[in-house]
Coordinates of C-alpha atoms and ligand atoms in Angstrom, one line a residue:
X473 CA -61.7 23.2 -66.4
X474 CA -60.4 24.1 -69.7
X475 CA -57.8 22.5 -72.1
X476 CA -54.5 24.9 -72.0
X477 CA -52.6 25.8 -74.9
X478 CA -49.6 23.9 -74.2
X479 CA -49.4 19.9 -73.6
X480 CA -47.3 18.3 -71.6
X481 CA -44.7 15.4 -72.8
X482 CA -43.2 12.1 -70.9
X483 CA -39.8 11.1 -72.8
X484 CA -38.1 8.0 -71.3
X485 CA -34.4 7.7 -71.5
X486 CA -34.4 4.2 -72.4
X487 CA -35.9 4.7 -76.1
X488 CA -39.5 4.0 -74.9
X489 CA -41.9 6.3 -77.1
X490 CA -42.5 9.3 -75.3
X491 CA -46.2 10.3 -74.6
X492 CA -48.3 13.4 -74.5
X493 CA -50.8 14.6 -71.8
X494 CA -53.3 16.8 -71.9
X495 CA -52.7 20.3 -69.5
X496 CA -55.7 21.9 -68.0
X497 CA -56.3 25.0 -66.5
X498 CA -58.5 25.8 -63.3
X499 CA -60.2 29.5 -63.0
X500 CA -56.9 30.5 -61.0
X501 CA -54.2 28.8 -59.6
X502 CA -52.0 26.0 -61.0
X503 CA -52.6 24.1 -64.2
X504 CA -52.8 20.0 -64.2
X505 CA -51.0 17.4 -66.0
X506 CA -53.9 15.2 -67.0
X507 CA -52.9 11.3 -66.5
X508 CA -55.7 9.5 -66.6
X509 CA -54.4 7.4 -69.7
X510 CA -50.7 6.9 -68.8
X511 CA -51.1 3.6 -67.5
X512 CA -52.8 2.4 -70.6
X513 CA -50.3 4.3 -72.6
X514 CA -46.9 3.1 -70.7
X515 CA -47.4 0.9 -68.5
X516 CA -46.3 3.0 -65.6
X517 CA -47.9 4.6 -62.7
X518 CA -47.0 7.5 -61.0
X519 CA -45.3 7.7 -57.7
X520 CA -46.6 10.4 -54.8
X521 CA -47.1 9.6 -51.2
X522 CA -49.1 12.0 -49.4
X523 CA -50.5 13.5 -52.7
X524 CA -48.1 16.6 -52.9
X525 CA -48.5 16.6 -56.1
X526 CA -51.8 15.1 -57.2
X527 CA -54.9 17.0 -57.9
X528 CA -57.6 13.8 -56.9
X529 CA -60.3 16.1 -58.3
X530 CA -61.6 19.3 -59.5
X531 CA -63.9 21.4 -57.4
X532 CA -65.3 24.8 -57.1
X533 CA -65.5 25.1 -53.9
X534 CA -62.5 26.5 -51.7
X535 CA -59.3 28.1 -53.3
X536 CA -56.2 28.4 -51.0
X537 CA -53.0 30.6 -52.0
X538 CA -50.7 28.9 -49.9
X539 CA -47.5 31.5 -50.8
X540 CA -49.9 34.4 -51.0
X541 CA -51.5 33.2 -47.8
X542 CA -55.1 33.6 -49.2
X543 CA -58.0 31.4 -48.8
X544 CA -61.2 32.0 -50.7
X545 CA -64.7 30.2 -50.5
X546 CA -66.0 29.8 -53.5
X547 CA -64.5 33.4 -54.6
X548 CA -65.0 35.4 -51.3
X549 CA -61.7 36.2 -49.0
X550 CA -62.3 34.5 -45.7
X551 CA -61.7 37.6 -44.1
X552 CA -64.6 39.6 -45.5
X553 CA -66.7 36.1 -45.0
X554 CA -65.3 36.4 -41.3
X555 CA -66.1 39.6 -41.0
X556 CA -69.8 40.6 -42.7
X557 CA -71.2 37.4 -42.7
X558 CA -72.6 34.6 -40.4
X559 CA -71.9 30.8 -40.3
X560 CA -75.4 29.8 -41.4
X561 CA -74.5 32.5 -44.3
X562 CA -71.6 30.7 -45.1
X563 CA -72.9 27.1 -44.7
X564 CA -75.5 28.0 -47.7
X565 CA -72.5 29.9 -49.7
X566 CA -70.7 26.2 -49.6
X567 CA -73.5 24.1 -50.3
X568 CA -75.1 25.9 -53.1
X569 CA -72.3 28.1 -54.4
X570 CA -73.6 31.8 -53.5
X571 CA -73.9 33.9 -50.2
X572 CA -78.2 33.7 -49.4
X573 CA -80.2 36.8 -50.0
X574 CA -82.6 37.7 -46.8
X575 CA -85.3 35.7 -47.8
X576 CA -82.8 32.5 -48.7
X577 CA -80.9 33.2 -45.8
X578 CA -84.3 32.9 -43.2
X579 CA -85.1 30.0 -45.1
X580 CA -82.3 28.2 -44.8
X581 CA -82.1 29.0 -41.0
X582 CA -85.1 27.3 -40.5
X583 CA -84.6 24.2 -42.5
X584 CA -81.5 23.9 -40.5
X585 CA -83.0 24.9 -37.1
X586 CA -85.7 22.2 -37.3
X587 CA -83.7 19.6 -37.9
X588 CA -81.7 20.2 -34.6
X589 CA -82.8 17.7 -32.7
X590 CA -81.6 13.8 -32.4
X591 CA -83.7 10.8 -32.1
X592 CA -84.2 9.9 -28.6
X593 CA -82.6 6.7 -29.1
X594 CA -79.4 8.4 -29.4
X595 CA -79.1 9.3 -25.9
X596 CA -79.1 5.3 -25.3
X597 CA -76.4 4.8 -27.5
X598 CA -73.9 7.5 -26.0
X599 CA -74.7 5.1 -22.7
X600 CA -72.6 2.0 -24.1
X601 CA -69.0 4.8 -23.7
X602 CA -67.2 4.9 -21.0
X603 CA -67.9 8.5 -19.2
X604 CA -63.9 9.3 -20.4
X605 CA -64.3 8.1 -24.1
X606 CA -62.3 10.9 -26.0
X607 CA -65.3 13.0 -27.6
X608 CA -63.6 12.2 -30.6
X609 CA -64.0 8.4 -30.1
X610 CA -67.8 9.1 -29.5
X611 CA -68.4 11.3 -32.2
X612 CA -67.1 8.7 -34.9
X613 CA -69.7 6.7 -33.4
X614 CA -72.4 8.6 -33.2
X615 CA -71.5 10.0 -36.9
X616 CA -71.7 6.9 -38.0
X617 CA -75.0 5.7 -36.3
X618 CA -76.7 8.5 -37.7
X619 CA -76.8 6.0 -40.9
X620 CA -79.2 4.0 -39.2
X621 CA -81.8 6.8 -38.6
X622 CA -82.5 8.0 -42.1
X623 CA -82.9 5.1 -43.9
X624 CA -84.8 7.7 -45.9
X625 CA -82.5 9.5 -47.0
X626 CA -79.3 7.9 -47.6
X627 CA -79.7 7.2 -51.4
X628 CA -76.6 9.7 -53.1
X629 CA -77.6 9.0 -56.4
X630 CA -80.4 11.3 -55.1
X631 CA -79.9 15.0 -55.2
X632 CA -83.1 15.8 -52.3
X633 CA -81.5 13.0 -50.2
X634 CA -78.1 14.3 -50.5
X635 CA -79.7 17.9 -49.7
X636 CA -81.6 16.7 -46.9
X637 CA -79.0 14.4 -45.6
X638 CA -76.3 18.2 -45.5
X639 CA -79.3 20.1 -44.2
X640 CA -79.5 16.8 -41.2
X641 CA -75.9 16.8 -40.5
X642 CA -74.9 20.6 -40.2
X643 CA -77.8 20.7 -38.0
X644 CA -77.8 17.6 -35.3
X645 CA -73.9 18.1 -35.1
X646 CA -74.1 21.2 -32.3
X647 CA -76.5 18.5 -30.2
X648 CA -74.2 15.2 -30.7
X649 CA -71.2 17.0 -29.7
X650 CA -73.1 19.1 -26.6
X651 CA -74.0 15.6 -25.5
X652 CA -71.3 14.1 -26.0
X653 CA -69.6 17.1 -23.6
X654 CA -72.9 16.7 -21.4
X655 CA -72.1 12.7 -21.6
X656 CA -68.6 13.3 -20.0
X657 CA -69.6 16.1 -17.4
X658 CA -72.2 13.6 -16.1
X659 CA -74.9 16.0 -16.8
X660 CA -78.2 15.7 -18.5
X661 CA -78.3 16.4 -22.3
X662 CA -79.9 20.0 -22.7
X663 CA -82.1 20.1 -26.0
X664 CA -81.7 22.6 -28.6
X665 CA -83.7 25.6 -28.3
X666 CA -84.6 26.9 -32.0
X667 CA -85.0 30.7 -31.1
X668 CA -81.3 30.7 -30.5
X669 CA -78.7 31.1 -33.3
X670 CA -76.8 28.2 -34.3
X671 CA -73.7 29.3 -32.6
X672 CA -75.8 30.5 -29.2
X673 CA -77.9 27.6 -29.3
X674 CA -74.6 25.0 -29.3
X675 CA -73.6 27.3 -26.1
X676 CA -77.0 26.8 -24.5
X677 CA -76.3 22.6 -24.8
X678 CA -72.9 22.8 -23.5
X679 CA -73.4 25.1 -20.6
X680 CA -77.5 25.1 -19.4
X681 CA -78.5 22.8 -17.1
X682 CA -82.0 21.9 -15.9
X683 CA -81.8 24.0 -12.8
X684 CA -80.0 26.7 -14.1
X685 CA -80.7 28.4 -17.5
X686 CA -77.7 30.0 -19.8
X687 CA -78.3 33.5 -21.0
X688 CA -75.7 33.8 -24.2
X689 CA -72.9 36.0 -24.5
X690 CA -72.9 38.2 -28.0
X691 CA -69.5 38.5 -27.6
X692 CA -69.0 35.0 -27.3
X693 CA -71.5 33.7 -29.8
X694 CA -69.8 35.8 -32.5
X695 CA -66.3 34.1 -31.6
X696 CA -67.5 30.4 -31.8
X697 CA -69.2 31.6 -34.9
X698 CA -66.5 32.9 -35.9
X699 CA -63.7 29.8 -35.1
X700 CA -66.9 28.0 -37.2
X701 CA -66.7 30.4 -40.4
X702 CA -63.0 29.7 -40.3
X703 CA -63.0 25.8 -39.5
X704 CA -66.0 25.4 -42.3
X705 CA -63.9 24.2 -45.3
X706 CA -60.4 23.9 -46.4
X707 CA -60.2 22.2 -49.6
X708 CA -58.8 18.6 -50.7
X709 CA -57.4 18.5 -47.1
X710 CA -56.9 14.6 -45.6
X711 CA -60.1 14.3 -43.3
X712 CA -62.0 16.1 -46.6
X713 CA -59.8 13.6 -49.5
X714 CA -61.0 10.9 -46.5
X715 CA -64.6 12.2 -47.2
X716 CA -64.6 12.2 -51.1
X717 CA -63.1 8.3 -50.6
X718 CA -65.0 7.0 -48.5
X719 CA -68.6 8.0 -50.4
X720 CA -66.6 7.6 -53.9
X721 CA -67.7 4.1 -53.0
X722 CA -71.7 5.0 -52.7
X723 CA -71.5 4.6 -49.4
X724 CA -74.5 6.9 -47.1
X725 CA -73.3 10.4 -46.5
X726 CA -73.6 10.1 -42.4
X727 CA -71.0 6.9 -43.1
X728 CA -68.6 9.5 -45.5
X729 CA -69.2 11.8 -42.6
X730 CA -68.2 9.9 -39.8
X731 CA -64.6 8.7 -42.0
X732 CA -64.0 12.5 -42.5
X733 CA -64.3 12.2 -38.0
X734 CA -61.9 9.8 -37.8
X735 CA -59.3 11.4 -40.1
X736 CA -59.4 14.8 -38.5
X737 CA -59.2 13.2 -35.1
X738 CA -55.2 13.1 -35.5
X739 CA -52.8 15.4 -33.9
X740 CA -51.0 16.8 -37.7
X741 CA -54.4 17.6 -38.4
X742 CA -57.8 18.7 -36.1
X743 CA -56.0 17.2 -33.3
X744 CA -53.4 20.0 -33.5
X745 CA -55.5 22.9 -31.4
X746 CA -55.7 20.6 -28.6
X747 CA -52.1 19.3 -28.6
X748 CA -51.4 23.3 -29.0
X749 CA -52.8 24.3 -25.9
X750 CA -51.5 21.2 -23.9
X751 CA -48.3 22.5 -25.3
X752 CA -48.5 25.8 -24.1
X753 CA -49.9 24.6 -20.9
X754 CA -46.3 22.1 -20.4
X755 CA -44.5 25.6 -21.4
X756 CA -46.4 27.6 -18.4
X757 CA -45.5 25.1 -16.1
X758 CA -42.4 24.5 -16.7
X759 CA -41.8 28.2 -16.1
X760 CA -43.5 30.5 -18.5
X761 CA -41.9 33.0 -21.0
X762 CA -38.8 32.5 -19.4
X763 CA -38.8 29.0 -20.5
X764 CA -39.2 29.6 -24.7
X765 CA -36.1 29.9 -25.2
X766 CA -35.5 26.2 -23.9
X767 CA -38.3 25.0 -25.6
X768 CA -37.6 26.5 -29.1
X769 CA -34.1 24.3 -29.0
X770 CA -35.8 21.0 -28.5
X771 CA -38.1 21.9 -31.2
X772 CA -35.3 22.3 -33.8
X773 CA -33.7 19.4 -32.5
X774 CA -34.9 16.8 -34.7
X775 CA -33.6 14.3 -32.3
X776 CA -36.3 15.6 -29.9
X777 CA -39.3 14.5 -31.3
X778 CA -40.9 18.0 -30.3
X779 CA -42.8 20.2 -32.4
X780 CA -44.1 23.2 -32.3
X781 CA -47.7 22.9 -32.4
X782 CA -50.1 25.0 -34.5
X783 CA -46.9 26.1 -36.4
X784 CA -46.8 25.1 -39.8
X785 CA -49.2 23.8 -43.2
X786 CA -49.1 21.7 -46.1
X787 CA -50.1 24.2 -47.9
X788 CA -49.6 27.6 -46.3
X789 CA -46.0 28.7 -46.9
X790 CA -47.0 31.9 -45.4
X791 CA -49.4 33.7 -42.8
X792 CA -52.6 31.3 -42.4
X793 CA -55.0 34.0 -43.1
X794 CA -57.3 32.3 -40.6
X795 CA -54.5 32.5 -37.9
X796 CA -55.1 36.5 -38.2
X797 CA -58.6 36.5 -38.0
X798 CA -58.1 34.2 -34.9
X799 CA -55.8 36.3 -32.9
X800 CA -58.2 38.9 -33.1
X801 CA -61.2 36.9 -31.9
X802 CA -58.5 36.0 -28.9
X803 CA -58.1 39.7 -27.8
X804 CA -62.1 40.1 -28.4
X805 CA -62.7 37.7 -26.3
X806 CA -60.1 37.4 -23.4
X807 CA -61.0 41.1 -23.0
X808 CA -64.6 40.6 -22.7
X809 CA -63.9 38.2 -19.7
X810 CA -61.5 40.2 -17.9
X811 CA -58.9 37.6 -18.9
X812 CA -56.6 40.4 -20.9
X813 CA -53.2 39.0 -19.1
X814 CA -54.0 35.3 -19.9
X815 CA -51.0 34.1 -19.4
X816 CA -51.1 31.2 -22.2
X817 CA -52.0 34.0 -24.4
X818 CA -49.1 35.8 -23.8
X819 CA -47.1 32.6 -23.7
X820 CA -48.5 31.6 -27.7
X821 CA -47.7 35.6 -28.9
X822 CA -43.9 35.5 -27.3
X823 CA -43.8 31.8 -28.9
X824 CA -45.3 33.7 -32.2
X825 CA -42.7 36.1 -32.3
X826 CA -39.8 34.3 -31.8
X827 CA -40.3 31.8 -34.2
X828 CA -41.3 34.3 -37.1
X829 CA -37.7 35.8 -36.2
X830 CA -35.8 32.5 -36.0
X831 CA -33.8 31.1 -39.2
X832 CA -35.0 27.6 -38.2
X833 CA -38.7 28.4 -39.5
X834 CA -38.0 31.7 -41.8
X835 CA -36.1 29.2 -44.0
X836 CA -39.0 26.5 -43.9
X837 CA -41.8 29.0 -44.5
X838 CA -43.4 28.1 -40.9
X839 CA -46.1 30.8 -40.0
X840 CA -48.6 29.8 -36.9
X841 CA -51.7 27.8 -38.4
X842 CA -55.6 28.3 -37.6
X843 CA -55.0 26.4 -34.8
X844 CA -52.3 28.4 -32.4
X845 CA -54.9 31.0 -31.0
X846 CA -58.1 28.9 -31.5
X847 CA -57.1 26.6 -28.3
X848 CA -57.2 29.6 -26.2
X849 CA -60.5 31.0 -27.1
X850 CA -62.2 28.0 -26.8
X851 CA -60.9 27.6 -23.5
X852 CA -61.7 31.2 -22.6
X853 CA -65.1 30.1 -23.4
X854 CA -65.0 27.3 -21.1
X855 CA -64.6 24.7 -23.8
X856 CA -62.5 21.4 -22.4
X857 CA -59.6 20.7 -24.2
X858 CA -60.6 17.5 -25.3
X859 CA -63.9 18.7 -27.4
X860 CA -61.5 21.0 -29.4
X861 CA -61.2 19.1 -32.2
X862 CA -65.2 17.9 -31.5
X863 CA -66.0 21.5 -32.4
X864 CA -63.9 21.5 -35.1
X865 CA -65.6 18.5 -36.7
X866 CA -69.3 20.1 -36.2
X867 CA -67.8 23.2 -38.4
X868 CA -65.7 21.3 -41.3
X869 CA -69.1 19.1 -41.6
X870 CA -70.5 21.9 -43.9
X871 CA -67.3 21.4 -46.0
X872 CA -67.3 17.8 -45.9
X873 CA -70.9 17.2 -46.9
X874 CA -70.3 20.4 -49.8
X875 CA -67.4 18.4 -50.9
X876 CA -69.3 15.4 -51.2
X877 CA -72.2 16.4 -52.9
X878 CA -70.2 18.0 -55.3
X879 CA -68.2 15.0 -56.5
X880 CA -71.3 12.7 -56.5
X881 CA -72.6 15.6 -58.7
X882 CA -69.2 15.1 -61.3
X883 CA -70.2 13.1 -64.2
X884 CA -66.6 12.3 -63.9
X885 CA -66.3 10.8 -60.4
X886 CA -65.5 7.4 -60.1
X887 CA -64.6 5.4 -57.3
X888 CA -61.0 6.0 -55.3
X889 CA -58.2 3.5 -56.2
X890 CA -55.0 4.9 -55.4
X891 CA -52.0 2.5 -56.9
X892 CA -48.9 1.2 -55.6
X893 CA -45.4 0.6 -56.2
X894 CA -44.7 -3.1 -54.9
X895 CA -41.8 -3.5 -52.7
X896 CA -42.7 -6.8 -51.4
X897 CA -41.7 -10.3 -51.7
X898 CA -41.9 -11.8 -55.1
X899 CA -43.9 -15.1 -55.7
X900 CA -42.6 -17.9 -53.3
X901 CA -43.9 -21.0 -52.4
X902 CA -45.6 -21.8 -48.6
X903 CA -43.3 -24.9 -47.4
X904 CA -44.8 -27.2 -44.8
X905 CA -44.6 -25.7 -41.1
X906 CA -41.9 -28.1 -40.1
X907 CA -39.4 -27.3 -42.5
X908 CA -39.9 -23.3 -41.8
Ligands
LIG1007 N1 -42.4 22.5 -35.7 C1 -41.1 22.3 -36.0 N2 -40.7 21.9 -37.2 C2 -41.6 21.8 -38.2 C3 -43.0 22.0 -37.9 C4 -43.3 22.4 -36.6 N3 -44.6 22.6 -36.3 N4 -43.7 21.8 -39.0 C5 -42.8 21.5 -40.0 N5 -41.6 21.5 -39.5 C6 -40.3 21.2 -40.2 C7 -40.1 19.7 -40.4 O1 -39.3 19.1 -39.4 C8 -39.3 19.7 -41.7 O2 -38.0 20.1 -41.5 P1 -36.8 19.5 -42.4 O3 -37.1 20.0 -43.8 O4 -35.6 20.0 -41.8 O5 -36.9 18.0 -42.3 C9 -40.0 20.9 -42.5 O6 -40.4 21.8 -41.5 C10 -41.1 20.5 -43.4 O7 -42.0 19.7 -42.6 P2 -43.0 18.6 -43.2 O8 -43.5 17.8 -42.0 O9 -42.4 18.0 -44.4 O10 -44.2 19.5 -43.7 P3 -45.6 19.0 -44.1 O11 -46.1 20.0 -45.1 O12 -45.6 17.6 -44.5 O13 -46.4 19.1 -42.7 C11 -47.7 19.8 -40.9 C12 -47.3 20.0 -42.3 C13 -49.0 20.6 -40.6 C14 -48.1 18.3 -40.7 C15 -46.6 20.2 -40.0 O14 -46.2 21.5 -40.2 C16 -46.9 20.0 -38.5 O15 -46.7 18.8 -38.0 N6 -47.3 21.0 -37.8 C17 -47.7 20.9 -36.4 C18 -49.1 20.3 -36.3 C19 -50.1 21.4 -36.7 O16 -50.1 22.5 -36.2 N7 -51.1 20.9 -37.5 C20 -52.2 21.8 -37.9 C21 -52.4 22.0 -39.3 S1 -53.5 23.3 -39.6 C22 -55.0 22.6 -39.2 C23 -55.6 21.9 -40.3 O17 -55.8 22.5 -41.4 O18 -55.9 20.7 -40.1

């Protein structure tokens, strides 16, 4: 970041002196009103819930245009990212800022690939869920325990250990969330097979068995590749801010890691692609296409309660260029498994449309997100509902653990402590319990 030419100045109407912050400008995007000293300098903190305002870091990273509708990692347009290059390709673009060439490409590859297994123990501790434990539930979990495995490896102030411990994670989280699937089904855990890719190997784990092999689908592969590319990072968003606080503490990266689950376990955020497609199930049966126009009123009757799912972003105040790229993966694939007149699809595009034409959401700038199509190719996959946001997690882990290691890496990180304004009771004295 540089200094810009201007400065910024705080004048108080009550006389106080006013006070001058520096401005700083990014490589692109909008410039920053630089704090940091206020408090010592008035007094006074400043006031924004849910950070609409508040730039917590700087970072390289991912850049999003939310007017333009334009998201970039680290300089490249998801769509050409989506379209000429691989996950594994893009894992190594957010960890080490540039696209691999072939030889750094096969290398990476194979770090990653021979890490893909889980200690054996793990299997043992899956055992202590209950067969119907969300995935999400177990995933924390197992996130978390990973912690205790790599004693090793778990010092940040170390840049191999943070290496190794992204290079761990991006591989063992296709296995944890295969067994966690495998866990549920009541099946036995299928073990990675490294000649697979990353994205036809996480196939083989959900959908092998022991007496009955799984040849991969290209088409297929590609798509959940694909939903990966797109999940893999998405800037200081709240499971990622969760990430960068919970390590700002020095915590272990699998600990940082399994925070980041937690957060994007919620329905406003990775939890939205599965409330979608429970949404557009209620909507088929209650009758269909005939049935959007009904559903459309309860959702701009704020009375209701309803919303329409995968419809709307903090940031995106136009097309989420990912929700493009996904519609197209839906056709891809609904057509490759003779499922062209899907009738959820059909349902989500008739949904699509009326929405984009309706005042209620032209005026709020609500465009469908990421997560309005990716539902129904996951389920066209065979994917189970509830392991949406699962899959979700094992693709933003590349962006967490990037995100990470790049703010232990700022000589100008320090540890997370947000401020308050104190609305509370003002000092009072406890009386004895009888006279309360
Ligand atoms: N359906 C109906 N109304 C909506 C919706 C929606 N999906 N989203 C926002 N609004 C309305 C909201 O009621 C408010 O109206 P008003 O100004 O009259 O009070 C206005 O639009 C602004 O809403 P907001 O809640 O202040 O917007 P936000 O930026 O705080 O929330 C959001 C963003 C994603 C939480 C919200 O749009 C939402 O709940 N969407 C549905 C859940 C969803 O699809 N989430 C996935 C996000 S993308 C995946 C990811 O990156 O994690």
């Amino acid at each position: 970041m540089k200094l810009a030419d201007n400065k910024a100045t705080l004048s108080f109407s009550n006389g106080k002196p006013s006070v001058e912050m520096p401005v700083y400008s990014g490589a692109v995007g909008p410039d920053v009103i630089d704090i940091r000293k206020l408090y010592a300098q008035t007094g006074m903190f400043t006031y924004d819930p849910g950070f609409l305002s508040t730039a917590a870091c700087q970072s390289a990273i991912t850049y999003i245009d939310g007017d333009k509708g334009e998201l970039l990692y680290r300089g490249y347009p998801i769509e050409q990212l989506a379209t000429s290059c691989d996950f594994m390709e893009t894992c190594h673009l957010l960890l080490y800022g540039e696209l691999p060439n072939v030889e750094q490409k096969a290398d990476f590859t194979k770090r990653v690939t021979m890490h893909t297994m889980v200690n054996e123990q793990m299997q043992f501790f899956l055992r202590g869920f209950r067969r119907d434990a969300h995935p999400m539930a177990i995933m924390t979990g197992l996130v978390g325990a990973l912690s205790a495995f790599y004693h090793d490896s778990t010092d940040i102030n170390n840049a191999e250990h943070r290496d190794i411990s992204a290079v761990r994670l991006i591989a063992k989280m296709p296995t944890l969330v295969a067994m966690a699937y495998k866990y549920s089904a009541g099946q036995p855990y299928i073990y990675p097979k490294n000649d697979l890719s990353y994205s036809g190997n996480f196939l083989r784990m959900m959908f092998a068995t022991p007496c009955e092999d799984y040849k991969v689908n290209p088409v297929l592969e590609r798509a959940l590749d694909r939903i990966f590319i797109l999940h893999a990072d998405h800037e200081q968003n709240a499971s990622t801010s969760t990430v960068r606080l919970c390590g700002s503490s020095g915590t272990n990266p699998f600990a940082a890691i399994a925070a980041g689950v937690a957060c994007l376990w919620g329905p406003a955020h990775g939890g939205a692609n599965e409330a979608c497609l429970n949404m557009l199930e209620e909507i088929q049966a209650m009758g269909g296409v005939a049935k959007v126009g009904e559903f459309m009123n309860q959702v701009k009757d704020k009375n209701s309660g309803v919303r329409l799912m995968g419809f709307g972003h903090r940031v995106y105040k136009n097309y989420d260029p990912r929700a493009k790229l996904m519609q197209e993966t839906c056709n891809e694939v609904l057509n490759e498994l003779g499922l062209a007149n899907d009738p959820l699809f059909k349902l989500a595009k008739e949904l699509e449309r009326i929405a984009l034409e309706d005042d209620y959401f032209v005026q709020r700038k609500l465009y469908p997100n990421v997560d309005f199509y990716s539902g129904i190719v996951q389920r066209a996959i065979g994917i189970p509902v509830k392991l949406f946001t699962g899959i979700f997690a094992l693709a933003r882990t590349v962006g967490w653990i990037a995100q990470l290691n790049e703010m232990i890496a700022d000589p100008e990180y320090k540890i997370g402590r947000p401020r308050q304004l104190f609305t509370g009771s003002v000092p009072r004295n406890v009386k004895p319990l009888a006279q309360r």
